[in-house]
Coordinates of C-alpha atoms and ligand atoms in Angstrom, one line a residue:
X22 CA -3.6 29.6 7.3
X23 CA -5.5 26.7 5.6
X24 CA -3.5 24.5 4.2
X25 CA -6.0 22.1 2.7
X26 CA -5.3 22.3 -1.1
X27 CA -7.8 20.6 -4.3
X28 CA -5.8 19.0 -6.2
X29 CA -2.3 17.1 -6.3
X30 CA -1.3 19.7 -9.0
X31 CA -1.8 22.0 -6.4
X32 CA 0.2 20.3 -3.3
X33 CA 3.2 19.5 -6.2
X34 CA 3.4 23.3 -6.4
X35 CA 3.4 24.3 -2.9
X36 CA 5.6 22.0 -2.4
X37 CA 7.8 23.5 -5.0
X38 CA 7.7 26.6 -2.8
X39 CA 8.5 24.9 0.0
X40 CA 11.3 22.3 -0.2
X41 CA 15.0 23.7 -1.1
X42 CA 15.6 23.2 -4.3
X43 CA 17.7 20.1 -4.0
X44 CA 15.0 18.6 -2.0
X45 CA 12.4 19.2 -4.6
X46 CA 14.9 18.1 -7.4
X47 CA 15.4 14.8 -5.5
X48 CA 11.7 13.9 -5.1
X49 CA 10.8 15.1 -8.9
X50 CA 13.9 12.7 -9.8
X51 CA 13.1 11.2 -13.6
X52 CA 16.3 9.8 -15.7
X53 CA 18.3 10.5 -18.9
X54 CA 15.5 12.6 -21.9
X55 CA 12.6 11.9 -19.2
X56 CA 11.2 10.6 -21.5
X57 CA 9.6 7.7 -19.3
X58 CA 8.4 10.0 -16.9
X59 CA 6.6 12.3 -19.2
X60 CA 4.8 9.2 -20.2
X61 CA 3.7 8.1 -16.9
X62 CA 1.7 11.0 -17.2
X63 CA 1.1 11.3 -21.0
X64 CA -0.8 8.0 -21.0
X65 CA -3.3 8.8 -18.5
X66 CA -4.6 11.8 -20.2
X67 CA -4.5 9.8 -23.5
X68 CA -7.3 7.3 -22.1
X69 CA -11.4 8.4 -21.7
X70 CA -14.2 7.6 -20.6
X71 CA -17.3 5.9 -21.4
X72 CA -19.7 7.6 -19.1
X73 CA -23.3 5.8 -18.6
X74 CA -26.6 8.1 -17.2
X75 CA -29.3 6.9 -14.9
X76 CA -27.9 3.7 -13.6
X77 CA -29.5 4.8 -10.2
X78 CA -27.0 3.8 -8.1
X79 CA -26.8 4.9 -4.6
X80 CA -23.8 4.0 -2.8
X81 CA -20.5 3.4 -4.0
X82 CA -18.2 0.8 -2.7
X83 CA -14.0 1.5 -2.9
X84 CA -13.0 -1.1 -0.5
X85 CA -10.9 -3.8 -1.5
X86 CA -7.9 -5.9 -0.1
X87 CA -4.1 -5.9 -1.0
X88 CA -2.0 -9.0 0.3
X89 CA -4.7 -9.9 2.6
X90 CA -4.7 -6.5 3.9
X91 CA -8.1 -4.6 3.9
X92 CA -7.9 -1.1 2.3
X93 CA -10.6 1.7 2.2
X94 CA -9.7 2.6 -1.2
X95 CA -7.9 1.0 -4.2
X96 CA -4.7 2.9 -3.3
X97 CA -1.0 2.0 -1.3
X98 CA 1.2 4.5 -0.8
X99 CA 4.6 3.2 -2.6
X100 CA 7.7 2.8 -1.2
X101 CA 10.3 5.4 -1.4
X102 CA 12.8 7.2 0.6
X103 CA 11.6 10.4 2.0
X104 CA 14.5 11.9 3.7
X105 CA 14.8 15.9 4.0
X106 CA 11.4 16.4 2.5
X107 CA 9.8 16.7 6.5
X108 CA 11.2 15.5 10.0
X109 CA 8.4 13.1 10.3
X110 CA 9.2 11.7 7.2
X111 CA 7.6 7.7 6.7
X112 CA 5.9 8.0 10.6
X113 CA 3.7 11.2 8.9
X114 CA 3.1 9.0 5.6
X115 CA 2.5 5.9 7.9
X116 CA 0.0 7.5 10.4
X117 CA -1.8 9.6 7.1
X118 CA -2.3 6.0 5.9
X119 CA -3.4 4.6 8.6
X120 CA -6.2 7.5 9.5
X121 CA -7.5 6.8 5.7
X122 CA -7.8 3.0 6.3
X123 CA -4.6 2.1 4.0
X124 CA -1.4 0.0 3.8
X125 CA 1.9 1.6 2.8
X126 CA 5.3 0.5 1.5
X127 CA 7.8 1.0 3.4
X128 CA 11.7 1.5 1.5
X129 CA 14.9 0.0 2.9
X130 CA 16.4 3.4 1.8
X131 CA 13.9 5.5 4.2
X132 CA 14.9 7.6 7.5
X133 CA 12.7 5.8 9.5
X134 CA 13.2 2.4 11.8
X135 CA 10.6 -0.3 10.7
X136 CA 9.6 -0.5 14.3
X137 CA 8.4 2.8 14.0
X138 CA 6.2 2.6 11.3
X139 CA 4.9 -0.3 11.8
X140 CA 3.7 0.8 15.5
X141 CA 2.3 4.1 13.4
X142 CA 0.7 1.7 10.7
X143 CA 0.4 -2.2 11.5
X144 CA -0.4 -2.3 7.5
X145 CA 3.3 -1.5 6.4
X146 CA 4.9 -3.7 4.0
X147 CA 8.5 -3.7 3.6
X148 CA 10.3 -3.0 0.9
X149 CA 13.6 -4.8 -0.1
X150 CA 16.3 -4.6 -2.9
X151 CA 18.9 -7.2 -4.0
X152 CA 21.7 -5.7 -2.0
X153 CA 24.6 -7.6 -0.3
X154 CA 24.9 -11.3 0.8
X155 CA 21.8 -13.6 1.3
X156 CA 22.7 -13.1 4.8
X157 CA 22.4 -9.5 4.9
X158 CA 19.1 -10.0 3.4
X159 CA 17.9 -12.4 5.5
X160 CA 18.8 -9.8 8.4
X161 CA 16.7 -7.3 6.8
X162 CA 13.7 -9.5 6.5
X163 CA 13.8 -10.9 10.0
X164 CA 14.2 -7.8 11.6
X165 CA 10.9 -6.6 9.6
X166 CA 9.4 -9.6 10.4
X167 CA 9.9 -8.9 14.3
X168 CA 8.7 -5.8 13.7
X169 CA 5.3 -6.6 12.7
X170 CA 5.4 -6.3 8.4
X171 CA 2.7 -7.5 7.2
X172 CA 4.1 -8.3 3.9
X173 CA 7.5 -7.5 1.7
X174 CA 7.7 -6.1 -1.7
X175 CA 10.8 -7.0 -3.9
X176 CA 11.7 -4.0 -6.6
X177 CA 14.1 -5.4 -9.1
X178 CA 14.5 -2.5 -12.1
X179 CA 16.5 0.1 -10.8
X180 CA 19.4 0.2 -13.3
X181 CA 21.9 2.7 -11.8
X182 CA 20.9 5.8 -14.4
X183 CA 22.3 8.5 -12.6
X184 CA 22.5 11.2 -15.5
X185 CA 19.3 13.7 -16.3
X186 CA 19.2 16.5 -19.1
X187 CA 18.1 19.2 -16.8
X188 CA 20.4 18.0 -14.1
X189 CA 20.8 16.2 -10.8
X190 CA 20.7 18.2 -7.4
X191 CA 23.5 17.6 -5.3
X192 CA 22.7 14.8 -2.1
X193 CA 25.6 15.2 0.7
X194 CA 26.5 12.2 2.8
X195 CA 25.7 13.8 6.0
X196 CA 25.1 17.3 7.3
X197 CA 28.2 18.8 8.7
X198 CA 28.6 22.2 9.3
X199 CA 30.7 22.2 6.2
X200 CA 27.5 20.5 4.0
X201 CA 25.4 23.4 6.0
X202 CA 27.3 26.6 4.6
X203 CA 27.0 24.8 0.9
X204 CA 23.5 24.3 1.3
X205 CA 22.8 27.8 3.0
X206 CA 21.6 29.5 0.2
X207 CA 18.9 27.4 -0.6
X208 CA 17.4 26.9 2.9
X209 CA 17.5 30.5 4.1
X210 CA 14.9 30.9 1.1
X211 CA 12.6 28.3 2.8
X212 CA 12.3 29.7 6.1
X213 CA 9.0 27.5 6.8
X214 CA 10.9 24.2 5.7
X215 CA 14.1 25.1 8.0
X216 CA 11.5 26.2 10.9
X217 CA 9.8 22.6 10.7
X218 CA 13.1 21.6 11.6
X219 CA 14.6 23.9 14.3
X220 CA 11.3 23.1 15.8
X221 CA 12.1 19.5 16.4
X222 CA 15.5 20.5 16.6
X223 CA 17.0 18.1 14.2
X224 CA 18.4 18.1 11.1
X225 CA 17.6 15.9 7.9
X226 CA 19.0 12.3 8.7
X227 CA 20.5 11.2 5.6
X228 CA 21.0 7.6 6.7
X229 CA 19.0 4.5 6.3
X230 CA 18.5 2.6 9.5
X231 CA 16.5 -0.6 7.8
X232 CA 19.9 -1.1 5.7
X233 CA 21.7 -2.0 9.3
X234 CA 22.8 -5.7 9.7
X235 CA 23.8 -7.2 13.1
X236 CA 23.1 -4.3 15.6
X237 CA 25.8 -2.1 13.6
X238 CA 24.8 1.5 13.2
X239 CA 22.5 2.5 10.5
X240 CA 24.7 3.0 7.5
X241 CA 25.0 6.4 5.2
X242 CA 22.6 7.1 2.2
X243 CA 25.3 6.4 -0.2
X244 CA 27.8 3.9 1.7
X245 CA 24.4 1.1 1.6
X246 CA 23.9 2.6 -2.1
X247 CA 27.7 1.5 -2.9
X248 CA 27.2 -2.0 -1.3
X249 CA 24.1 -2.8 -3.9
X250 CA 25.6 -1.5 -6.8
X251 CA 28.7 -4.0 -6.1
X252 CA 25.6 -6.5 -5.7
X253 CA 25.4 -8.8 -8.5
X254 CA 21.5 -8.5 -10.0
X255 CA 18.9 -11.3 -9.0
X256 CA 17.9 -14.1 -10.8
X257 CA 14.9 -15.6 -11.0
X258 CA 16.2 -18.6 -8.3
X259 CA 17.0 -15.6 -5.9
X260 CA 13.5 -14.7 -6.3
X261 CA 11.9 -17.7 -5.7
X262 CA 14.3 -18.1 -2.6
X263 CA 13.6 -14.8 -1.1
X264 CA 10.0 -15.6 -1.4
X265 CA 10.4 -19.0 0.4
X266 CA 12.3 -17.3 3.2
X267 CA 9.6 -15.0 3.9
X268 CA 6.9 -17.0 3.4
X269 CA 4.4 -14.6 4.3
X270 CA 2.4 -12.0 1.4
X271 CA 5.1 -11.1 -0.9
X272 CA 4.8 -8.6 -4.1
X273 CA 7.8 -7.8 -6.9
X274 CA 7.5 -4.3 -8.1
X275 CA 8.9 -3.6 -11.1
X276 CA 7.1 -5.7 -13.9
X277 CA 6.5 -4.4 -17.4
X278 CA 6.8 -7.7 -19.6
X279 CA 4.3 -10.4 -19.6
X280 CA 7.0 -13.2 -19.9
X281 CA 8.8 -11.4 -16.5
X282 CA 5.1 -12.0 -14.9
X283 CA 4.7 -15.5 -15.9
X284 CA 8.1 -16.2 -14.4
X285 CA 6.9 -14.0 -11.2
X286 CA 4.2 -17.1 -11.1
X287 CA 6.4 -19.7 -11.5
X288 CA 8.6 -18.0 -8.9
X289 CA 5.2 -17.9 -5.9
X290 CA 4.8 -14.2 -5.9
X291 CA 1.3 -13.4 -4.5
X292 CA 1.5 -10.5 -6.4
X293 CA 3.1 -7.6 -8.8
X294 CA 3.1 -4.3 -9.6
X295 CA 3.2 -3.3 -13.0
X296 CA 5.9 -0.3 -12.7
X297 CA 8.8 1.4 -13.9
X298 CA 10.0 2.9 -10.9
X299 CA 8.2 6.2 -11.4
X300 CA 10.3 6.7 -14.7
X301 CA 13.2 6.8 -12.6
X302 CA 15.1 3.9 -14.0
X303 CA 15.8 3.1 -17.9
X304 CA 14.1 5.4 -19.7
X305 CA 12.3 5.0 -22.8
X306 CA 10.4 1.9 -20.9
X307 CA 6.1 2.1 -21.3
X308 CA 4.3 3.7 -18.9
X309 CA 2.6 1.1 -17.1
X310 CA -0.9 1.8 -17.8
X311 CA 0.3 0.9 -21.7
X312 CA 1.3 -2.7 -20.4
X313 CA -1.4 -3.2 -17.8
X314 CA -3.9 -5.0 -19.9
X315 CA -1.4 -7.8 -21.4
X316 CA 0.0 -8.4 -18.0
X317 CA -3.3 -8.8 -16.2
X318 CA -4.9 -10.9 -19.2
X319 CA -1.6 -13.4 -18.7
X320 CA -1.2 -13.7 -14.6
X321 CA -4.5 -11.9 -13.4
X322 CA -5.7 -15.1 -12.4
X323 CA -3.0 -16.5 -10.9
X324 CA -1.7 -13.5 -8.7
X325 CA -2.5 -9.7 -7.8
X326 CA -1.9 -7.0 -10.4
X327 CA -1.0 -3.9 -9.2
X328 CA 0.2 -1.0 -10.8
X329 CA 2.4 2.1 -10.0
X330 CA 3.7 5.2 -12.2
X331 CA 2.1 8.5 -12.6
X332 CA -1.3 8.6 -10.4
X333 CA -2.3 12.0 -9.9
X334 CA -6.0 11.6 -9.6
X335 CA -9.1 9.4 -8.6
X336 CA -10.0 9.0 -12.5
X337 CA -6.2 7.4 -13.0
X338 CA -7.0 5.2 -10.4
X339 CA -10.1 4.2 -12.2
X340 CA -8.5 4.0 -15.5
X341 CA -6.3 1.6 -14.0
X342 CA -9.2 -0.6 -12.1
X343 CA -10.6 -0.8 -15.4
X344 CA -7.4 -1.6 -17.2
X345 CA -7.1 -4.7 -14.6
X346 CA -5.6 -3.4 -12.0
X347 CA -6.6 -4.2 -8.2
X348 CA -5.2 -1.3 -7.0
X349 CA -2.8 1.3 -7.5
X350 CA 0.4 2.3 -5.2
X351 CA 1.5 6.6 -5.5
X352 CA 4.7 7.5 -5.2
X353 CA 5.1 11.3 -5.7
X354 CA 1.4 12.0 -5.1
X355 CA 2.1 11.4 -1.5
X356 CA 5.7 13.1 -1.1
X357 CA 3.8 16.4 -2.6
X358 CA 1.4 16.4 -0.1
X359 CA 3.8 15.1 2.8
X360 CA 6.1 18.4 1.8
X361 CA 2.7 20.7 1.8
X362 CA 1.2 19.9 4.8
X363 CA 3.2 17.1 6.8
X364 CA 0.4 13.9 7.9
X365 CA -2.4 16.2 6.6
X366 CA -0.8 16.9 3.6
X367 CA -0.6 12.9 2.8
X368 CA -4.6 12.7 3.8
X369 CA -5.8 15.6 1.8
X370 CA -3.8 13.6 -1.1
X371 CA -5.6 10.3 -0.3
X372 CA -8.7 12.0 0.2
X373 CA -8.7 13.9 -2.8
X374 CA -8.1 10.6 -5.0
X375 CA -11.0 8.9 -3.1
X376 CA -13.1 11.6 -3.6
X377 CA -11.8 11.7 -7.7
X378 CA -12.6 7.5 -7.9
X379 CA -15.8 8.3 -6.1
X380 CA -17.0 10.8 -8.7
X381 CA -15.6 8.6 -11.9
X382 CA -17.6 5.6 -10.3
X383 CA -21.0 8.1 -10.3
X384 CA -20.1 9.3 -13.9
X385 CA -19.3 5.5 -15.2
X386 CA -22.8 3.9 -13.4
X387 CA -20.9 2.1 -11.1
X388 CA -21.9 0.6 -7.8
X389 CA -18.3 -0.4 -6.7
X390 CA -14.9 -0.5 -7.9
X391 CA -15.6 -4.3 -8.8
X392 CA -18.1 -3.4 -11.2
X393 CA -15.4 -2.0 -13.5
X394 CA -14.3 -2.8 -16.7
X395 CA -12.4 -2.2 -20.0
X396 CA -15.6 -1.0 -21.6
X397 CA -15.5 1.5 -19.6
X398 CA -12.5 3.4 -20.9
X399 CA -11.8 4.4 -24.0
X400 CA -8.5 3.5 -25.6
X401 CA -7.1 5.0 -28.3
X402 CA -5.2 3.6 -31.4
X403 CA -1.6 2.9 -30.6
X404 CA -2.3 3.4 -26.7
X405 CA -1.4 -0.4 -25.9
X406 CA 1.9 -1.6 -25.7
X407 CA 2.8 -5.6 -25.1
X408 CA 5.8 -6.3 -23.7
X409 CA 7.2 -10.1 -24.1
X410 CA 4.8 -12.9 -24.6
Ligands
FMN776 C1 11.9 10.2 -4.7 C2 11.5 8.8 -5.0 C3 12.1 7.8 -4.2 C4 11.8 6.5 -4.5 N1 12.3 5.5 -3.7 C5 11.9 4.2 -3.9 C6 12.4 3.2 -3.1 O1 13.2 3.4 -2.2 N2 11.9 1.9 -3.3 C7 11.1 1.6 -4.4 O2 10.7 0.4 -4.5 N3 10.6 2.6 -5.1 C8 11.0 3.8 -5.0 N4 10.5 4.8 -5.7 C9 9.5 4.5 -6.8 C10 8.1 4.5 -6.2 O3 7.8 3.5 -5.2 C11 7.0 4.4 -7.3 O4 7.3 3.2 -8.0 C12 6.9 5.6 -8.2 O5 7.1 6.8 -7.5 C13 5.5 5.6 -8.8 O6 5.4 6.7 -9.7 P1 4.7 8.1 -9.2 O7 5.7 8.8 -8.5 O8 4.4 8.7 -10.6 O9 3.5 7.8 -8.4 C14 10.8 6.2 -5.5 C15 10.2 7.2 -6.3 C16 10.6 8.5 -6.0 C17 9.9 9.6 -6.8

């Protein structure tokens, strides 16, 4: 059967088809109205383009670094947990990336060891919260740093929203037989999902090994969630200290406010990304591509801007180039085409968005990505929003 599918539409509804429904719930996530996630979406359809004819360009160039890091096209694949969705989980996003010439972020809440990845994808970047002691931290970031990450990425703005208006699938601790028979029903339904499994003979791993400290065995999903919600929240200090402990590239995800990326400056980030968690978090917060311009104008100088929320296609990614972006990181985008088609799943998604920038760059004039600009987009009345000064 061929797999290969045109569009990430397309792998988000085979994946619908394919994942139990829990799984799929899990991955599609959103919080409270949804409103934020709606938006994510919403504001990339709100923005055109100013196409140009017979600039007579003949190649057209995506490359571009992140952190250092060459990439073969202006998109990262974001951090997030991928348990359940396919028993190669992060090692099939990780090689995916690496095949297409790109870096990926890799979460502290994923299913597999650093070690791994990184050996699949030398361009891994881990990804941290603020969760338990200093110490613990430090752990964390060593043992990354052992392992070969080229870079960390901080995310400060989740806010604990755990409610949704169309309701949260249920996420057992761990997979007893008891958790088995109460999941039943929906896996017998998605005999191609289960056989992935029985295959490898293994079961979904619902723990999170790059949340161990000191050689203990990897914690459960929720007992690391319980230790950062006791975790009092960052400050801008803690920042500046993890970033001085590392020492290496370092980016905070989570910025929507221009006075938060000024303070990101002062604090020696070498880069953010403009994001709101996927519309995961506190909802009713912009979509990123609202805020992009007003963050960029204030610290695009200074540091990297990148964004994240609600890439589906090559032209979002060019919206967001021209916005001021230097590249974008996808979150879902990816986990659709990692449940559709495992590691080629994740490639026809990566190839279908630099296929989608390649086309916008024809349509726009453009030699390169570099050549973009906000004249090349057309914004609407009321589009922009600017958040802090
Ligand atoms: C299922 C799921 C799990 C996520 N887990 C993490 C995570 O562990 N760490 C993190 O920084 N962001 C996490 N995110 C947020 C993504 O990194 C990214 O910001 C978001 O998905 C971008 O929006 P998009 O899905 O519309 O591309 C997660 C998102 C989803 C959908």
């Amino acid at each position: 059967m061929n797999r290969w599918f045109e569009t990430v539409a397309v792998a988000q509804r085979r994946a619908r088809r394919v994942l139990p429904k829990s799984v799929y719930g899990a991955l599609l996530a959103g919080s409270e109205r949804g409103s934020t996630l709606a938006d994510n979406l919403a504001a990339f359809d709100e923005l055109g383009f100013a196409p140009r004819v017979a600039a007579g360009h003949v190649g057209r160039d995506q490359a571009t670094t992140v952190l250092g890091r060459p990439i073969s096209l202006p998109v990262v694949i974001s951090p997030t947990g991928v348990q359940g969705v396919h028993p190669d989980g992060e090692l099939a996003v990780a090689r995916a990336a690496a095949a297409r010439g790109t870096a990926m972020g890799l979460s502290s809440f994923a299913s597999k060891p650093i070690e791994d990845v990184v050996a699949a994808n030398p361009q891994t970047f881990f990804q941290v919260y603020w969760c338990g002691s200093r110490d613990d931290i430090v752990a964390r970031i060593e043992r990354a740093r052992a392992a070969g990450a080229a870079g960390l990425i901080l995310t400060l703005d989740w806010s604990f929203s755990h409610g949704r208006d169309w309701g949260s699938p249920p996420i057992p601790d761990r997979l007893d037989a008891k958790t088995m028979v109460r999941f039943a029903p929906e896996v017998l339904v998605r005999p191609r999902w289960l056989a992935g499994w029985l295959r490898r003979r293994a079961v979904p791993d619902l723990t999170v090994p790059n949340m161990a400290v000191g050689g203990e065995p990897a914690p459960g999903f929720f007992a690391a969630y319980g230790e950062w919600m006791q975790t009092p929240p960052a400050t801008w200090d803690d920042v500046a200290w993890l970033r001085q402990q590392w020492g290496g590239p370092f980016l905070l995800k989570g910025v929507l406010r221009v006075d938060d990326a000024r303070r990101a400056v002062d604090a020696g980030v070498d880069a953010i990304s403009v994001s709101n968690h996927g519309g995961n978090n506190l909802d009713g917060s912009p979509a990123p591509i609202r805020v992009l311009r007003a963050i960029d104008s204030a610290v695009g100088e200074q540091i990297e801007v990148l964004l994240d929320g609600g890439v589906r296609r090559g032209s979002d990614v060019v919206k967001a180039l021209a916005l001021g972006a230097r590249a974008v990181m996808i979150g879902r985008a990816s986990l659709w085409g990692l449940a559709a088609n495992g590691q080629a799943g994740v490639e026809n998604v990566l190839d279908i968005l630099r296929g989608g920038v390649d086309s916008a760059l024809l349509g726009l004039g453009k030699s390169s990505i570099e050549e973009l600009t906000g004249d090349d987009v057309l914004v609407p009345d009321g589009f922009t929003r600017v958040a802090g000064r």
